[in-house]
XYZ file of C-alpha atoms in Angstrom:
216
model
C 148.651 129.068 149.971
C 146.400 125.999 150.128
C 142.796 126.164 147.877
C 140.412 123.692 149.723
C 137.207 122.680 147.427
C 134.274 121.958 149.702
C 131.543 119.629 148.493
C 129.283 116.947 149.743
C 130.960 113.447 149.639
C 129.316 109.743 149.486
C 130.199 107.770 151.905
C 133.979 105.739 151.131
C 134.919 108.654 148.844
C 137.933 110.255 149.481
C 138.506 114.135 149.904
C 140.495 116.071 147.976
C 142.286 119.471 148.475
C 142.916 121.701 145.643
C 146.418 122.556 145.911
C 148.772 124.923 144.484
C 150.940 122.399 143.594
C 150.614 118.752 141.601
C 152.072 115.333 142.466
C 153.340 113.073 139.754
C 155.337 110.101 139.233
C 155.847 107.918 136.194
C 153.411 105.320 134.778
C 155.463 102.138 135.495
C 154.596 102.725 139.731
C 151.739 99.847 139.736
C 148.998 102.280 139.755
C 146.297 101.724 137.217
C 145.199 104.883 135.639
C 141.498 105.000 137.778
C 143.486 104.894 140.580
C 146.193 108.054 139.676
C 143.126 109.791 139.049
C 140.872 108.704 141.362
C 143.953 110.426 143.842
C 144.744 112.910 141.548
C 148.290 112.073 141.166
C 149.618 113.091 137.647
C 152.083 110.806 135.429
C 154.391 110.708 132.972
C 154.467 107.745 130.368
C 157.471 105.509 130.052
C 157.988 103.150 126.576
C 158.051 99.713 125.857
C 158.989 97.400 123.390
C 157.639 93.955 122.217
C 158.972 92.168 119.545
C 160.465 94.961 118.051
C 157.963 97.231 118.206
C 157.472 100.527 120.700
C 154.381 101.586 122.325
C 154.068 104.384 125.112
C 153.232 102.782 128.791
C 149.599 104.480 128.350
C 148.552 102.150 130.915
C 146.618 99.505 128.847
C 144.948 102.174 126.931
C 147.329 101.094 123.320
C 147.737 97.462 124.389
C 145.608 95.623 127.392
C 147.833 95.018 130.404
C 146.452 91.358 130.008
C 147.073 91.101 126.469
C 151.256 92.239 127.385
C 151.457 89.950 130.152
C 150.369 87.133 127.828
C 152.867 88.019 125.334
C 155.538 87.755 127.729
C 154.601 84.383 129.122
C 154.462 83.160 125.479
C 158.096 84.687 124.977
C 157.973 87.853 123.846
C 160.899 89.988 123.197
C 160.550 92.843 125.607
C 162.374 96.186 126.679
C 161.889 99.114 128.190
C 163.390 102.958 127.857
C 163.041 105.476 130.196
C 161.227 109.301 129.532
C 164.198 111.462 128.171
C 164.781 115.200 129.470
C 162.828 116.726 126.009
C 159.715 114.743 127.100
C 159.885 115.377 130.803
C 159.926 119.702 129.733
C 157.131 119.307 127.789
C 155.301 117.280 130.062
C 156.169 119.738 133.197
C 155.404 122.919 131.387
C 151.664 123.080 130.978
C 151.414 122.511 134.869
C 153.991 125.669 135.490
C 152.077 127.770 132.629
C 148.933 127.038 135.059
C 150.926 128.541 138.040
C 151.728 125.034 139.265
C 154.363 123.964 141.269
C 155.752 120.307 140.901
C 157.060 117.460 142.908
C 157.720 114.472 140.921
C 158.844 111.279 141.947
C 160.624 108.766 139.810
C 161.760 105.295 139.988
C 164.696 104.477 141.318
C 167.878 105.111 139.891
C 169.468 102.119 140.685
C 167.143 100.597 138.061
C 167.098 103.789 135.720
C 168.223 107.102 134.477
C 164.999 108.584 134.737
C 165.755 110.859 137.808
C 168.505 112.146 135.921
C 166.476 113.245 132.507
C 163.926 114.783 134.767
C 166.831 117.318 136.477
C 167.909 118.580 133.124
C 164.474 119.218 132.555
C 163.950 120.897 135.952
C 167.637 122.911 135.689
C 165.808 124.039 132.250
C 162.666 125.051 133.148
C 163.150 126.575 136.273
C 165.211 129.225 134.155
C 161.651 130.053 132.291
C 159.472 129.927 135.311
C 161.820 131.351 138.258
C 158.714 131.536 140.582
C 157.795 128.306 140.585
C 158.905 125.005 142.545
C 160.415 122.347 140.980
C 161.301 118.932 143.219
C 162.590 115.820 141.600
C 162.583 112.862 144.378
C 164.542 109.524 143.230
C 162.370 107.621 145.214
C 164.187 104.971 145.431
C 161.617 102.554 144.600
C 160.465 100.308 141.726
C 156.700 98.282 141.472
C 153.867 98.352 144.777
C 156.503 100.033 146.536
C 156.680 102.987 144.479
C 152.958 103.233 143.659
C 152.607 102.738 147.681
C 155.095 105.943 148.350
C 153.040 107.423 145.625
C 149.475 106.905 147.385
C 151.200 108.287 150.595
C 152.034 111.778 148.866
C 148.437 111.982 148.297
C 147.520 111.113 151.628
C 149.737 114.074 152.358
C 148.577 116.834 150.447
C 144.375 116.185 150.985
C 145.256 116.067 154.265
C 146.536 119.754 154.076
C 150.631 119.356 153.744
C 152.528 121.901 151.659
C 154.691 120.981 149.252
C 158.047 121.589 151.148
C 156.369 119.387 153.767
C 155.635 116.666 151.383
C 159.349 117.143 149.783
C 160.961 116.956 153.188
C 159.293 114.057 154.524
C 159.439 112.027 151.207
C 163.583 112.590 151.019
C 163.687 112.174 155.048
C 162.073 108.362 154.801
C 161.765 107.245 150.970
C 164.722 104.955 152.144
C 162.199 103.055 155.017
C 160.474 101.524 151.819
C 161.110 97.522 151.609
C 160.050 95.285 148.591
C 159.167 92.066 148.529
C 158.654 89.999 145.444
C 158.845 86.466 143.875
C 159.485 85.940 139.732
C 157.314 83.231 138.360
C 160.258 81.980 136.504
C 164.029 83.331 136.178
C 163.987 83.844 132.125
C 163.688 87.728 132.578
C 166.001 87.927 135.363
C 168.449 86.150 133.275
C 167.659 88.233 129.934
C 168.465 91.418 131.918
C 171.278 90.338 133.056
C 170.565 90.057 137.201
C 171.192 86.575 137.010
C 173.966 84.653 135.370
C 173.005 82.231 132.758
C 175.054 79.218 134.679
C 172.922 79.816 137.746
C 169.509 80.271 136.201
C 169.921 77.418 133.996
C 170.749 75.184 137.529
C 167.305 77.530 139.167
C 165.340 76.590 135.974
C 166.158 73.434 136.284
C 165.163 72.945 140.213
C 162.253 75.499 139.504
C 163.524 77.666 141.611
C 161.173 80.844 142.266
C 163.200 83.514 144.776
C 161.753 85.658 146.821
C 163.611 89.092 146.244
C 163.852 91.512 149.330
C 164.715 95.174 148.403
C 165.410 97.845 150.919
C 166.233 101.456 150.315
């Protein structure tokens, strides 16, 4: 069953459905946090670390996104580490203890294990709340394409979709998402490994900037 909320809306604002069910997705999809709520999509924090020392992905609320982005241009050790399966149950469980159901869409696994952390957490919790839906989506997706997939969803649900609809259409065509994308410089690509150290040191040396095309 679908709740609709009725109000009077300003001009450019968007309408919302209350829905039996939430959308979520993880905080590295290049949504800023006025935008997840401003569409009501619900996330889950990743972690970072700079120079040795962790922070959650709060998006900019612990560190300014500028202030990060500076670091790393000035050198900055950084790393990453994805939500683990303990985080993702208690994160999930407050929505199902509000009769909730979920989808949740994670980045892709080609990139991370997330997807996987978040099924032992569904496989878990589904076994304490056996009336509610649980769908995990590896979307497939990393960056403006995720938080694009992401914005979709929403479009989705306030337009009236259930979530079985939203679940079917999101596995049926997550794979029609392309990325495009150009590095400012090759040093992280080299640090992590995606390109060799011979043939970044001949790109750094041509200043090479790619432009990276990534299809599902």
């Amino acid at each position: 069953m679908i709740f609709v909320k009725i109000r009077v809306f300003s001009r450019g604002e968007r309408i919302h459905i209350m829905a039996d069910y939430i959308i979520s997705g993880c905080s590295i999809a290049d949504i800023s946090e006025e935008h997840f709520k401003a569409r009501d999509i619900q996330y889950v924090c990743f972690h970072y670390e700079l120079d040795g020392v962790q922070y959650r992905d709060d998006l900019g609320k612990t560190m300014p996104i500028e202030d990060f982005y500076k670091a790393m241009q000035n050198g900055a050790d950084t790393k990453t580490s994805q939500v683990n399966a303990g985080e993702f149950v208690e994160y999930f469980r407050p929505f199902l203890e509000a009769g909730k159901d979920i989808i949740h869409v994670c980045i892709s696994s080609g990139i991370s294990g997330t997807v996987n952390a978040a099924n032992v957490a569904k496989d878990t919790l589904e076994q304490e709340y056996p009336d509610r839906k649980i769908y995990v989506v590896d979307s497939f997706s990393a960056a403006c394409g995720y938080g694009m997939l992401m914005d979709t969803l929403a479009d989705m649900r306030d337009a009236g979709k259930s979530i079985d609809e939203i679940y079917e259409w999101v596995e049926a065509n997550k794979g029609k998402v392309q990325h495009w994308l150009s590095p400012t410089d090759l040093k992280y690509l080299i640090r992590g490994g995606r390109v060799s150290k011979a043939s970044g040191m001949v790109g750094q040396m041509l200043n090479i900037c790619p432009v990276l095309i990534v299809a599902g």
